[in-house]
mmCIF file as gemmi writes it, N, C-alpha and C atoms, coordinates in Angstrom:
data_model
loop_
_atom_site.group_PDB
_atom_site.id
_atom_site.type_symbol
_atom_site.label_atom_id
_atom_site.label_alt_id
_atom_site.label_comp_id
_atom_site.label_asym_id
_atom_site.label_entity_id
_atom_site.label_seq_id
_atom_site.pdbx_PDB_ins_code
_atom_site.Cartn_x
_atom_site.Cartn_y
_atom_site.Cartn_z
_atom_site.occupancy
_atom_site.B_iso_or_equiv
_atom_site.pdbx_formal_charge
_atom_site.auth_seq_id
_atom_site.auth_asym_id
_atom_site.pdbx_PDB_model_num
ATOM 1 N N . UNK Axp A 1 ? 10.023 3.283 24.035 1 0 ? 1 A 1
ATOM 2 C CA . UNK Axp A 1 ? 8.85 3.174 23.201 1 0 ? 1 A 1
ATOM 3 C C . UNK Axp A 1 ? 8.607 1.698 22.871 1 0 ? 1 A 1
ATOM 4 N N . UNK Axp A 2 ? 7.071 1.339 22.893 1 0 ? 2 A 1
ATOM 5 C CA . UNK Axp A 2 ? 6.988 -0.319 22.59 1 0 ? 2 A 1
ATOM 6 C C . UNK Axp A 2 ? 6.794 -0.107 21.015 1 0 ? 2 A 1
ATOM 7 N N . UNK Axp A 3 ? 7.123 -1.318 20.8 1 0 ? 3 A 1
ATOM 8 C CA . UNK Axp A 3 ? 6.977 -2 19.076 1 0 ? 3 A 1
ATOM 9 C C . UNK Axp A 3 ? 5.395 -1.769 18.842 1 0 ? 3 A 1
ATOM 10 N N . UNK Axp A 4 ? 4.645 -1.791 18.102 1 0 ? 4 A 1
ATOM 11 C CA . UNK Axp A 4 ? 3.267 -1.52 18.253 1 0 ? 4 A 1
ATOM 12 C C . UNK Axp A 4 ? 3.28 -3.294 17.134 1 0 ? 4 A 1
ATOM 13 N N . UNK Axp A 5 ? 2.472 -4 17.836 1 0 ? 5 A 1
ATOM 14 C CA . UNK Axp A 5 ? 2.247 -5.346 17.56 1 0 ? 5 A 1
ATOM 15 C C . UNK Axp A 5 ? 1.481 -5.593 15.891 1 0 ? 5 A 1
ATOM 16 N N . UNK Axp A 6 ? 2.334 -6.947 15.308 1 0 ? 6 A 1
ATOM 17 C CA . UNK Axp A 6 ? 2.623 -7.194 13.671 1 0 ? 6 A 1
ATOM 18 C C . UNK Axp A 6 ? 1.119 -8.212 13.862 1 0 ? 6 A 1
ATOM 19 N N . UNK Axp A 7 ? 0.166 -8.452 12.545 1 0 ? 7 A 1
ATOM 20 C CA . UNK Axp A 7 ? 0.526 -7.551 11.572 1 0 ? 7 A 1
ATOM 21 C C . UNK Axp A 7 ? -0.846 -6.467 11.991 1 0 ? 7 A 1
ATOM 22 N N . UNK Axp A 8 ? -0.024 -5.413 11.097 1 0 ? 8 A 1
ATOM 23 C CA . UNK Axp A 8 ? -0.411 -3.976 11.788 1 0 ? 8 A 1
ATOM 24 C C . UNK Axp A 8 ? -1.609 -3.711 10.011 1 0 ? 8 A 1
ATOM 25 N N . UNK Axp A 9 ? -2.806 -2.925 10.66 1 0 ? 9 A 1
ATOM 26 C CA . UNK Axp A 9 ? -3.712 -2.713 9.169 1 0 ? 9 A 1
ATOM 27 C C . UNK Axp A 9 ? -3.599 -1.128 8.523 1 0 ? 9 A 1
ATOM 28 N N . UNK Axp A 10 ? -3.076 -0.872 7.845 1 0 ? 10 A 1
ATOM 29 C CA . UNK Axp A 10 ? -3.019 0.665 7.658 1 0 ? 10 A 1
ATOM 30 C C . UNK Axp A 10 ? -3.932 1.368 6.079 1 0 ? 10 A 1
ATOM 31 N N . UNK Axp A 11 ? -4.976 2.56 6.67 1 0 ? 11 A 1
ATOM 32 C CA . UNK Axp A 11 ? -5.405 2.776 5.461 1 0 ? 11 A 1
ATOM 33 C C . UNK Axp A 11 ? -5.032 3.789 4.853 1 0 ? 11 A 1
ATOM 34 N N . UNK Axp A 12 ? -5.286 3.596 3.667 1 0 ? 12 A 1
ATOM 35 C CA . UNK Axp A 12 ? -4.646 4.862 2.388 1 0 ? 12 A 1
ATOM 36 C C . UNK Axp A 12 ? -5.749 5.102 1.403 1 0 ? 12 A 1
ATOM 37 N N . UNK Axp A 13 ? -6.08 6.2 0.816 1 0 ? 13 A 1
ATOM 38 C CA . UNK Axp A 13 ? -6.665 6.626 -0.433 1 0 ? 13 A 1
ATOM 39 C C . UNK Axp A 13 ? -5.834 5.95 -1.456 1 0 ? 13 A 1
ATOM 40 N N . UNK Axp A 14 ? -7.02 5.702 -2.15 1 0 ? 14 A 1
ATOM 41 C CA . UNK Axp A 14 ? -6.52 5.408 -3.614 1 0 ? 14 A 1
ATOM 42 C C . UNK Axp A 14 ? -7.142 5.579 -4.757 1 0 ? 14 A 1
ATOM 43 N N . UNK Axp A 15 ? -6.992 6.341 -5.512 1 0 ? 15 A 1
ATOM 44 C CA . UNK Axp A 15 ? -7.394 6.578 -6.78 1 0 ? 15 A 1
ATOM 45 C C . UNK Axp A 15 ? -8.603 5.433 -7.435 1 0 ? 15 A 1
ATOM 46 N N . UNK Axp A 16 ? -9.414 6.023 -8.489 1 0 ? 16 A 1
ATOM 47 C CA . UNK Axp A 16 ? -10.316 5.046 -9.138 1 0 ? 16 A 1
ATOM 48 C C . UNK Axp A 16 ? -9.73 3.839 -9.471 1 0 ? 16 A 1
ATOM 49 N N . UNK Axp A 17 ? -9.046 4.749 -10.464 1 0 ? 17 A 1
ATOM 50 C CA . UNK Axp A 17 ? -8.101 3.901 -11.49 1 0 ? 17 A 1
ATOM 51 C C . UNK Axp A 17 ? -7.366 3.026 -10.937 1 0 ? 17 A 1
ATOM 52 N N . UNK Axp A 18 ? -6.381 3 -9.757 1 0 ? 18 A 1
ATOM 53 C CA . UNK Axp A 18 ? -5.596 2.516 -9.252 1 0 ? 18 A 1
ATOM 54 C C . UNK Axp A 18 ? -6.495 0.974 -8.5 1 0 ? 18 A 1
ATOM 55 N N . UNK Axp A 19 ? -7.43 1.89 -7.831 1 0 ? 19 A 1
ATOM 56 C CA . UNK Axp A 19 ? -8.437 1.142 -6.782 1 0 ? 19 A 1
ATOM 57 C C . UNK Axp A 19 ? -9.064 0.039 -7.858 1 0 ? 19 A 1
ATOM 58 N N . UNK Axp A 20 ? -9.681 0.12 -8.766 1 0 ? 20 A 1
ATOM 59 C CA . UNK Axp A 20 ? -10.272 -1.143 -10.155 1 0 ? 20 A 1
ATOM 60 C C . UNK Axp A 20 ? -9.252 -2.224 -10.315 1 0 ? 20 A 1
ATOM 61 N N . UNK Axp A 21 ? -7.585 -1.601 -10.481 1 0 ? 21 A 1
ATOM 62 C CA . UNK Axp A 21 ? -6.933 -2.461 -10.755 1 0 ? 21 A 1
ATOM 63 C C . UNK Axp A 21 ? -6.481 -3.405 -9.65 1 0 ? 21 A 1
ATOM 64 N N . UNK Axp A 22 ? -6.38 -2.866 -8.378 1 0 ? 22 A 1
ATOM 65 C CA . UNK Axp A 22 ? -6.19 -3.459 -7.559 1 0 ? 22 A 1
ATOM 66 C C . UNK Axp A 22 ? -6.646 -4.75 -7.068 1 0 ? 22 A 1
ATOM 67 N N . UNK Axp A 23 ? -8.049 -4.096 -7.415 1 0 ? 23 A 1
ATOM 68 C CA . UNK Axp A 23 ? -9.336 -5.016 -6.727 1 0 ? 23 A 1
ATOM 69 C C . UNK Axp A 23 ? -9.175 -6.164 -7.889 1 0 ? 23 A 1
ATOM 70 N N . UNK Axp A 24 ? -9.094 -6.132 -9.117 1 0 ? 24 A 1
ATOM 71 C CA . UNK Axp A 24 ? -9.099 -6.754 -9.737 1 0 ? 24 A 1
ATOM 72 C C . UNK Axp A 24 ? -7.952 -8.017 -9.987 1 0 ? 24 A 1
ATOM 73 N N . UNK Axp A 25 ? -7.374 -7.262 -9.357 1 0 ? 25 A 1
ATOM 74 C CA . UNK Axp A 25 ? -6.141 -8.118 -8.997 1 0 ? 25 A 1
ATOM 75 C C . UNK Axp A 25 ? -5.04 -7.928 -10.407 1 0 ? 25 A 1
ATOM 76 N N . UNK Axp A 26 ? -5.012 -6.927 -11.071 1 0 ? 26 A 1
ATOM 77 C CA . UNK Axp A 26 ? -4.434 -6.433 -11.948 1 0 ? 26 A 1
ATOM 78 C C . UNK Axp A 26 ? -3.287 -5.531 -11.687 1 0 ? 26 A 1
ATOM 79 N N . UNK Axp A 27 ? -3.265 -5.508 -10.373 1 0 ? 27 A 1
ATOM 80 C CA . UNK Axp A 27 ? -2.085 -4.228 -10.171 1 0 ? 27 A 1
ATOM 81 C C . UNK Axp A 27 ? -1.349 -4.879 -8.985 1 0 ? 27 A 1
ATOM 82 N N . UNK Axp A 28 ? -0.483 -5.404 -9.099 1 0 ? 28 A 1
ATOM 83 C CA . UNK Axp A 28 ? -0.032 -6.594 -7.895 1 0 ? 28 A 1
ATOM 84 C C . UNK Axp A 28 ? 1.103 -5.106 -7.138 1 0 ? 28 A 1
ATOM 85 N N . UNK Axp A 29 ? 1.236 -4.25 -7.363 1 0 ? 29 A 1
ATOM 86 C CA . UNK Axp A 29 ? 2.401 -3.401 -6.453 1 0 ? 29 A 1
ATOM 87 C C . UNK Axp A 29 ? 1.886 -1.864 -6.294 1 0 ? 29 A 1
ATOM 88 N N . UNK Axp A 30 ? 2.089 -1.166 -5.125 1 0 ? 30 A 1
ATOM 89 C CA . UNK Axp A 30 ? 1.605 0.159 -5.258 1 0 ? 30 A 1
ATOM 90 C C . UNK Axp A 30 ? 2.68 0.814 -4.914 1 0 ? 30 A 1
ATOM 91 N N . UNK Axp A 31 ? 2.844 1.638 -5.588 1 0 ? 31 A 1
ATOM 92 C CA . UNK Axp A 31 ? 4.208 2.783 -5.426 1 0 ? 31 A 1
ATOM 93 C C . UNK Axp A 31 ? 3.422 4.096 -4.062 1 0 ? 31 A 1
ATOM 94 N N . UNK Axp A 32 ? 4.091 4.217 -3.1 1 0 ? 32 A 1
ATOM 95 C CA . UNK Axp A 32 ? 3.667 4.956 -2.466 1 0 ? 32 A 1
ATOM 96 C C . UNK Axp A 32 ? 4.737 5.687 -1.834 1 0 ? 32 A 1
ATOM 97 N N . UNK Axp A 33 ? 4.341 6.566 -0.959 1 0 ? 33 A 1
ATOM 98 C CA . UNK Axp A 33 ? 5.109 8.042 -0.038 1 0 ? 33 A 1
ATOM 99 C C . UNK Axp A 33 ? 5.746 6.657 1.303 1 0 ? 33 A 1
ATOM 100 N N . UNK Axp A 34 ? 7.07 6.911 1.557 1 0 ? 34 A 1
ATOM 101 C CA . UNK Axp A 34 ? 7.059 5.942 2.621 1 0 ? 34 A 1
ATOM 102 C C . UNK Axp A 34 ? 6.793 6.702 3.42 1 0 ? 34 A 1
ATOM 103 N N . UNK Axp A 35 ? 6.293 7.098 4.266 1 0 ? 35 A 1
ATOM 104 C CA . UNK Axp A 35 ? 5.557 7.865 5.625 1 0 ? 35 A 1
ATOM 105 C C . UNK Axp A 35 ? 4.77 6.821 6.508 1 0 ? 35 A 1
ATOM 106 N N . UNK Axp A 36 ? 4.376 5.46 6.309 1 0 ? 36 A 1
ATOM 107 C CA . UNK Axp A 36 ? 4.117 4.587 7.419 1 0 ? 36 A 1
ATOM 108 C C . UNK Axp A 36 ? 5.372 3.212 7.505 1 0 ? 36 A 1
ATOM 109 N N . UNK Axp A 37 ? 5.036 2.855 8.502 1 0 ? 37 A 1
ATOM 110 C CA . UNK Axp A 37 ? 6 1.454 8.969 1 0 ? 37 A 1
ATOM 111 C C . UNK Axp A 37 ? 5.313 0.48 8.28 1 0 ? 37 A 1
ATOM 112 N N . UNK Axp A 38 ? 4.956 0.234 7.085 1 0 ? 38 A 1
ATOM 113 C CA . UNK Axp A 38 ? 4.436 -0.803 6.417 1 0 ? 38 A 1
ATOM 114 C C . UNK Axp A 38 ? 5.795 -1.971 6.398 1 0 ? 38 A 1
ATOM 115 N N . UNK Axp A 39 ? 5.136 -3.226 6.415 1 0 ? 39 A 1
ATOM 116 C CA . UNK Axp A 39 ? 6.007 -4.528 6.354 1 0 ? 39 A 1
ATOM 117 C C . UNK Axp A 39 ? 5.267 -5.515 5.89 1 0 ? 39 A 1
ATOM 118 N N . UNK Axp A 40 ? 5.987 -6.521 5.298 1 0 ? 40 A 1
ATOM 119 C CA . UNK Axp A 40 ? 5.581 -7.526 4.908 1 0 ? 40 A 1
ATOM 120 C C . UNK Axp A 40 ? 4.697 -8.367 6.177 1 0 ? 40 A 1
ATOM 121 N N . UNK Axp A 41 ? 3.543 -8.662 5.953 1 0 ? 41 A 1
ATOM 122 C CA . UNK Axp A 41 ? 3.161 -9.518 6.425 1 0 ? 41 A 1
ATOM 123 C C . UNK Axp A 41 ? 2.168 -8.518 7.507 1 0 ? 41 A 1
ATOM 124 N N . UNK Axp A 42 ? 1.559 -7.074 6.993 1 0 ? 42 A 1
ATOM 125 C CA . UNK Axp A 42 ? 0.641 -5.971 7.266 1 0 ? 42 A 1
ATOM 126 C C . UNK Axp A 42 ? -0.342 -6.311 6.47 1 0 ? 42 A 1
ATOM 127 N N . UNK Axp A 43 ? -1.043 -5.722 6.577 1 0 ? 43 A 1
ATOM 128 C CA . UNK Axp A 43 ? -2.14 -5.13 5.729 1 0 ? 43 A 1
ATOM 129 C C . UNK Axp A 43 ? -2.648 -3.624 5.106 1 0 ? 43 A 1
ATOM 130 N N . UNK Axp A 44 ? -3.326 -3.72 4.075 1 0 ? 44 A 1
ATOM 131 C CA . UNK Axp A 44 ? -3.791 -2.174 3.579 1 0 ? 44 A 1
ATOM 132 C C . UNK Axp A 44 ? -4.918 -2.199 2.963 1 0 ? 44 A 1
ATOM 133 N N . UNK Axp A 45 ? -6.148 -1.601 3.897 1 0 ? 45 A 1
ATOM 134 C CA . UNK Axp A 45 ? -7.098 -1.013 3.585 1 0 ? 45 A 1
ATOM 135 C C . UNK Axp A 45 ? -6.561 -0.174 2.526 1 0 ? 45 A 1
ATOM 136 N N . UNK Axp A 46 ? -7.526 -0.146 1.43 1 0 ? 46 A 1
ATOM 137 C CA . UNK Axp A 46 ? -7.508 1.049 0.188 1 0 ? 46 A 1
ATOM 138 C C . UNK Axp A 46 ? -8.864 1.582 0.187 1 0 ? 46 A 1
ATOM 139 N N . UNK Axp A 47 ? -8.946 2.8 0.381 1 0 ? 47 A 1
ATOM 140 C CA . UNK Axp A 47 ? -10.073 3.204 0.53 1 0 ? 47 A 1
ATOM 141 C C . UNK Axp A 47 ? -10.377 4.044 -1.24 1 0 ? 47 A 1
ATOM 142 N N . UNK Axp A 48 ? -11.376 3.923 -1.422 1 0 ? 48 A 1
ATOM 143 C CA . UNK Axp A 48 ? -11.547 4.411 -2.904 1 0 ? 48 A 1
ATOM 144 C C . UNK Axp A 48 ? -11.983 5.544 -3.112 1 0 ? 48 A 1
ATOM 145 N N . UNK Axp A 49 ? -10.873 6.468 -3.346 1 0 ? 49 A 1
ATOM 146 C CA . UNK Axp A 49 ? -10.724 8.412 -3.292 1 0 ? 49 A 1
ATOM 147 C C . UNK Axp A 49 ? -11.349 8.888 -4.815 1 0 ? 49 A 1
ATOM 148 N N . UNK Axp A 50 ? -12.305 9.303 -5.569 1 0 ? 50 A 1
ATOM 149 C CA . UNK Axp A 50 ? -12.924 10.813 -6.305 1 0 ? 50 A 1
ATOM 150 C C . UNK Axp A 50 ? -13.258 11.874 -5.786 1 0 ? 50 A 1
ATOM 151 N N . UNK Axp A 51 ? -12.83 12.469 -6.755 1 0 ? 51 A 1
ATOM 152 C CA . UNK Axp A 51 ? -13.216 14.042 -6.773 1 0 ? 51 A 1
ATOM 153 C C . UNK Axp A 51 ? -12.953 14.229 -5.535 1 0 ? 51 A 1
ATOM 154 N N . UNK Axp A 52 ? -11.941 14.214 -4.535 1 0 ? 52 A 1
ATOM 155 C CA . UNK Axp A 52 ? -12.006 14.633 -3.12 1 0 ? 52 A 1
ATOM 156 C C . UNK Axp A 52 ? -12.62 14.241 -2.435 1 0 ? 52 A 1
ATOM 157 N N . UNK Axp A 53 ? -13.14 13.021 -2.475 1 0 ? 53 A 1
ATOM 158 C CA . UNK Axp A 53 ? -14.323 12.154 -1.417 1 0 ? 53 A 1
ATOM 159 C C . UNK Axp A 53 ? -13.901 10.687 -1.847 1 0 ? 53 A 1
ATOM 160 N N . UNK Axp A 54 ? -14.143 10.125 -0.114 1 0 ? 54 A 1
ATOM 161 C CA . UNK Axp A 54 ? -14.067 8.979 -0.443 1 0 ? 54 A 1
ATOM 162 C C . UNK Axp A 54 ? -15.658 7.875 -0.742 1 0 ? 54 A 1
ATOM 163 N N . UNK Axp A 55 ? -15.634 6.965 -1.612 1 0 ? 55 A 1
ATOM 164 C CA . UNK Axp A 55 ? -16.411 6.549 -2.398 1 0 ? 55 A 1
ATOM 165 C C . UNK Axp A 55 ? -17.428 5.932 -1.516 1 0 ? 55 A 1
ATOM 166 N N . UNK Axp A 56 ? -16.759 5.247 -0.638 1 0 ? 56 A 1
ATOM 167 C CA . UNK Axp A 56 ? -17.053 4.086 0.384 1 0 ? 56 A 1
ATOM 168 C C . UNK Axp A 56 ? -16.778 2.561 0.272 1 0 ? 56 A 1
ATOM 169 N N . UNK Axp A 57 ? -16.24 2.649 -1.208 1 0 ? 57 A 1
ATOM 170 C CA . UNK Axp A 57 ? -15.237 1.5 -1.287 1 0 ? 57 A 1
ATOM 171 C C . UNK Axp A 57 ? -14.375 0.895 -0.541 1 0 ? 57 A 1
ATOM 172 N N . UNK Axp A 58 ? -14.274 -0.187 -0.241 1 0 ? 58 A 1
ATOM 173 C CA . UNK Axp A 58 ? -13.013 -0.657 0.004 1 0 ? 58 A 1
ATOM 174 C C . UNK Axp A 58 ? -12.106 -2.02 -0.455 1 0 ? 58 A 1
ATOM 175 N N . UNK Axp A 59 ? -10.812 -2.167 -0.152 1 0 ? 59 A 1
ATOM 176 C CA . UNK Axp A 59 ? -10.459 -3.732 -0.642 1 0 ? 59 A 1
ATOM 177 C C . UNK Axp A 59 ? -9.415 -3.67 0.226 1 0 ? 59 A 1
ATOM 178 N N . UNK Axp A 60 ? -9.571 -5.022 1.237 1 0 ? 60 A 1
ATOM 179 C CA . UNK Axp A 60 ? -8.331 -5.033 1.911 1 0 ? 60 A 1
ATOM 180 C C . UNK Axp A 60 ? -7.122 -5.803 1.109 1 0 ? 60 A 1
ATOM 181 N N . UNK Axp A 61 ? -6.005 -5.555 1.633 1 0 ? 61 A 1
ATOM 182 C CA . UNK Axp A 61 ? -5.255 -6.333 0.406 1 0 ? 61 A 1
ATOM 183 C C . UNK Axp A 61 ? -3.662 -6.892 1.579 1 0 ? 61 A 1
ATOM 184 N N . UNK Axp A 62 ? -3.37 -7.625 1.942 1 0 ? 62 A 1
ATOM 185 C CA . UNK Axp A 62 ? -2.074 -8.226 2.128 1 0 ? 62 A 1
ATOM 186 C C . UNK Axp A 62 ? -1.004 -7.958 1.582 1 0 ? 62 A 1
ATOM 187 N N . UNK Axp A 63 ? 0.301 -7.545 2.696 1 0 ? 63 A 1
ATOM 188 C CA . UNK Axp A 63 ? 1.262 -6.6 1.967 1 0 ? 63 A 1
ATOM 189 C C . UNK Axp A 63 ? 2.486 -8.048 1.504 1 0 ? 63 A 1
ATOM 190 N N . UNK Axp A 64 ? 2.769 -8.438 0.565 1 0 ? 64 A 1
ATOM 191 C CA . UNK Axp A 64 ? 3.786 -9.556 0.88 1 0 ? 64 A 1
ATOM 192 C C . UNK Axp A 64 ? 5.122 -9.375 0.413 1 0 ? 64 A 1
ATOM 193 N N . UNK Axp A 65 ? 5.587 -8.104 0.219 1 0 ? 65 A 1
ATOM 194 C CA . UNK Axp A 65 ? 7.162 -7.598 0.361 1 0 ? 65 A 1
ATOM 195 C C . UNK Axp A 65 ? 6.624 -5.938 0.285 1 0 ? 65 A 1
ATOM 196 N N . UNK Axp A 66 ? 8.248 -5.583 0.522 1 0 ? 66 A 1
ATOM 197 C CA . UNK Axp A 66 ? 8.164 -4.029 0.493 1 0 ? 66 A 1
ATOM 198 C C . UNK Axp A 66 ? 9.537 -3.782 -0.07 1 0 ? 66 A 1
ATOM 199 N N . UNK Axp A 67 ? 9.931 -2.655 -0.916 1 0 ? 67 A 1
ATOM 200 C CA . UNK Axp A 67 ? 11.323 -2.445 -1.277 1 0 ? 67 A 1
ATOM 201 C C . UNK Axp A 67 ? 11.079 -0.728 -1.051 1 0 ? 67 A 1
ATOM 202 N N . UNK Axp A 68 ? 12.379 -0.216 -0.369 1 0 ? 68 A 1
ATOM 203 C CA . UNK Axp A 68 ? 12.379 0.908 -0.248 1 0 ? 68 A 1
ATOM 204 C C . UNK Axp A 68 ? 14.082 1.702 -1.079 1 0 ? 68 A 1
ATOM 205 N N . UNK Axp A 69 ? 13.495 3.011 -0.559 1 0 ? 69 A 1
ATOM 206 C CA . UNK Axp A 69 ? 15.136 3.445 -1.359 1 0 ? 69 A 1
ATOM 207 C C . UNK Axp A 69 ? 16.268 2.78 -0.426 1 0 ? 69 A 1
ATOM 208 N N . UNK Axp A 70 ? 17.225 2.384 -0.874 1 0 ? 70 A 1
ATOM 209 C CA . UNK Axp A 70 ? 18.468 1.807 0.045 1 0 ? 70 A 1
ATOM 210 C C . UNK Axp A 70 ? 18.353 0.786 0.146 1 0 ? 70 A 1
ATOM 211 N N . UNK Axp A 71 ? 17.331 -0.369 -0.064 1 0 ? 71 A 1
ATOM 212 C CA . UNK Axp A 71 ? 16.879 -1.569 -0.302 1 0 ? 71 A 1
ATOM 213 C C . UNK Axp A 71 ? 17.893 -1.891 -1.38 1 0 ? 71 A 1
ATOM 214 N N . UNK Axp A 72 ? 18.099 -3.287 -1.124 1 0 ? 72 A 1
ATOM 215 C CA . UNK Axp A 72 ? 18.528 -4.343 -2.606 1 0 ? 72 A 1
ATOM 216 C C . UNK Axp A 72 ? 17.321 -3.998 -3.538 1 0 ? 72 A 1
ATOM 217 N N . UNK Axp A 73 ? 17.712 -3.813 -5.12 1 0 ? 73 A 1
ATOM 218 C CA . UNK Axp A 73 ? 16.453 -3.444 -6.212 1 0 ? 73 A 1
ATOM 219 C C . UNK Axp A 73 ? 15.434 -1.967 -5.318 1 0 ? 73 A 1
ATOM 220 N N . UNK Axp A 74 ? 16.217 -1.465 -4.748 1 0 ? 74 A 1
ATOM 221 C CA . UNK Axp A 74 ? 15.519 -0.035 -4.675 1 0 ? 74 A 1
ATOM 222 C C . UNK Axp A 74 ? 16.246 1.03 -5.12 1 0 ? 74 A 1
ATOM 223 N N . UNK Axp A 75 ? 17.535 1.107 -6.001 1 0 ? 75 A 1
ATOM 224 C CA . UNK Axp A 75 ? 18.009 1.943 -6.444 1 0 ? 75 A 1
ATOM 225 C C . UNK Axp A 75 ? 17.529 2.921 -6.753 1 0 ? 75 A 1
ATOM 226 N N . UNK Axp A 76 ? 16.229 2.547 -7.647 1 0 ? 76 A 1
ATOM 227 C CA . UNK Axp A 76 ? 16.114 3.792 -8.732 1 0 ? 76 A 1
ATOM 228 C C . UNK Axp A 76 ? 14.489 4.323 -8.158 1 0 ? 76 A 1
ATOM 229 N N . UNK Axp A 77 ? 14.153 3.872 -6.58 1 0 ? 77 A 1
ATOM 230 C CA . UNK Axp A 77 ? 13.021 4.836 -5.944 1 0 ? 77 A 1
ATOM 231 C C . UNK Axp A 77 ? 13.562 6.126 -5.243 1 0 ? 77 A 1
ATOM 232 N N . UNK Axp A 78 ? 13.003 7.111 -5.527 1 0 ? 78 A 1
ATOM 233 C CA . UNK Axp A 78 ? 13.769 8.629 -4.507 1 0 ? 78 A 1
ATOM 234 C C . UNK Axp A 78 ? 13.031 7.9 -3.153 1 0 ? 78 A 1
ATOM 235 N N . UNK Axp A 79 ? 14.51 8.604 -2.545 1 0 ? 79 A 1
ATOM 236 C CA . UNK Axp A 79 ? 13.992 8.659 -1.207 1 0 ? 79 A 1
ATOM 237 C C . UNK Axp A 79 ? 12.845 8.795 -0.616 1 0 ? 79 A 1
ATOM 238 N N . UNK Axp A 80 ? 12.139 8.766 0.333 1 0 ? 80 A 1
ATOM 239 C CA . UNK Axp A 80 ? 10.376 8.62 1.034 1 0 ? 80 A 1
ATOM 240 C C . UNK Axp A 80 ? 10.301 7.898 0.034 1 0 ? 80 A 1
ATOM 241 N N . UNK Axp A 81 ? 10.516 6.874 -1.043 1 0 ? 81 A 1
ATOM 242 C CA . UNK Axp A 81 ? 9.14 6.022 -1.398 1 0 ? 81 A 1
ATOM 243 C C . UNK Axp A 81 ? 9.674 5.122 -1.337 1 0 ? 81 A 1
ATOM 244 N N . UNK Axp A 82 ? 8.153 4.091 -1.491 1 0 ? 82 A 1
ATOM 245 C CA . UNK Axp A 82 ? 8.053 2.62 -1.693 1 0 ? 82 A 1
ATOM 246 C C . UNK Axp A 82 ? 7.597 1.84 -2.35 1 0 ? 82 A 1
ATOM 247 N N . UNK Axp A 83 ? 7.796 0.66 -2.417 1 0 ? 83 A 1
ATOM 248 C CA . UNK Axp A 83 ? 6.974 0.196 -3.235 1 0 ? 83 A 1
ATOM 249 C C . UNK Axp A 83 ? 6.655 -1.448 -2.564 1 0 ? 83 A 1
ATOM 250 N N . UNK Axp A 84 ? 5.189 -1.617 -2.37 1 0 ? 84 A 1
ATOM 251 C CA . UNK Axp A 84 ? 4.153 -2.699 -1.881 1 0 ? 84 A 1
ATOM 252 C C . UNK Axp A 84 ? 3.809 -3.645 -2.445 1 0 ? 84 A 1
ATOM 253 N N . UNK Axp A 85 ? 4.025 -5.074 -2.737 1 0 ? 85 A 1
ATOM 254 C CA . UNK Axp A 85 ? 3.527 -5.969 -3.501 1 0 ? 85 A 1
ATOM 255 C C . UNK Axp A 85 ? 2.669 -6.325 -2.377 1 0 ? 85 A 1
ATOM 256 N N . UNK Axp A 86 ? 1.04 -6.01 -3.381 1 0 ? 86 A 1
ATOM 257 C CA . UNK Axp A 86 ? -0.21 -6.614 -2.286 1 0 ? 86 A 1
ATOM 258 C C . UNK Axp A 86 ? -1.102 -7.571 -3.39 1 0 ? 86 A 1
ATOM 259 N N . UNK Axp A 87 ? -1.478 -8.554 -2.552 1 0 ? 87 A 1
ATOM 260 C CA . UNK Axp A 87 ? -2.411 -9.168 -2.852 1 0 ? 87 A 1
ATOM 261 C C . UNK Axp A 87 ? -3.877 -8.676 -2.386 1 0 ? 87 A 1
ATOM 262 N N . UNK Axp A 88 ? -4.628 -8.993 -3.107 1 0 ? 88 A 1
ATOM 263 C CA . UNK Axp A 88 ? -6.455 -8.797 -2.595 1 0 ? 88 A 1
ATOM 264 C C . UNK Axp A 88 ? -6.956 -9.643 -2.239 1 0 ? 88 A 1
């Protein structure tokens, strides 16, 4: 299997609330499901999720660390998650 080439853009729903702070640059980390190969030095479309629809929002944001469970300072995430320090 090939490496699929860095940096890689991946999108996710995100909440109102979450999505304002983001954009705003108020929410510098997103706790998420680890279920993609996110890495430092990716990207993440946030697409802006209500009521079961997406808004048509968006904010791309630069991933610039990742800590997972089993990570140094990932002790206390359960397993599948992560957590994303992104910039906007």
């Amino acid at each position: 299997m090939t490496a699929k080439p860095r940096p890689m853009v991946h999108e996710l729903k995100c909440d109102a609330e979450a999505f304002a702070a983001v954009k705003r640059g108020r929410k510098p980390e997103e706790l998420r499901k680890d279920d993609r190969d996110v890495q430092a030095g990716d990207y993440v479309l946030l697409r802006e999720w209500v009521d079961g629809a997406y808004t048509g929002e968006t904010v791309m944001t630069f991933v610039l660390h990742t800590i997972r469970h089993g990570d140094r300072y990932g002790e206390m995430l359960a397993p599948g998650c992560m957590v994303m320090g992104v910039l906007p």
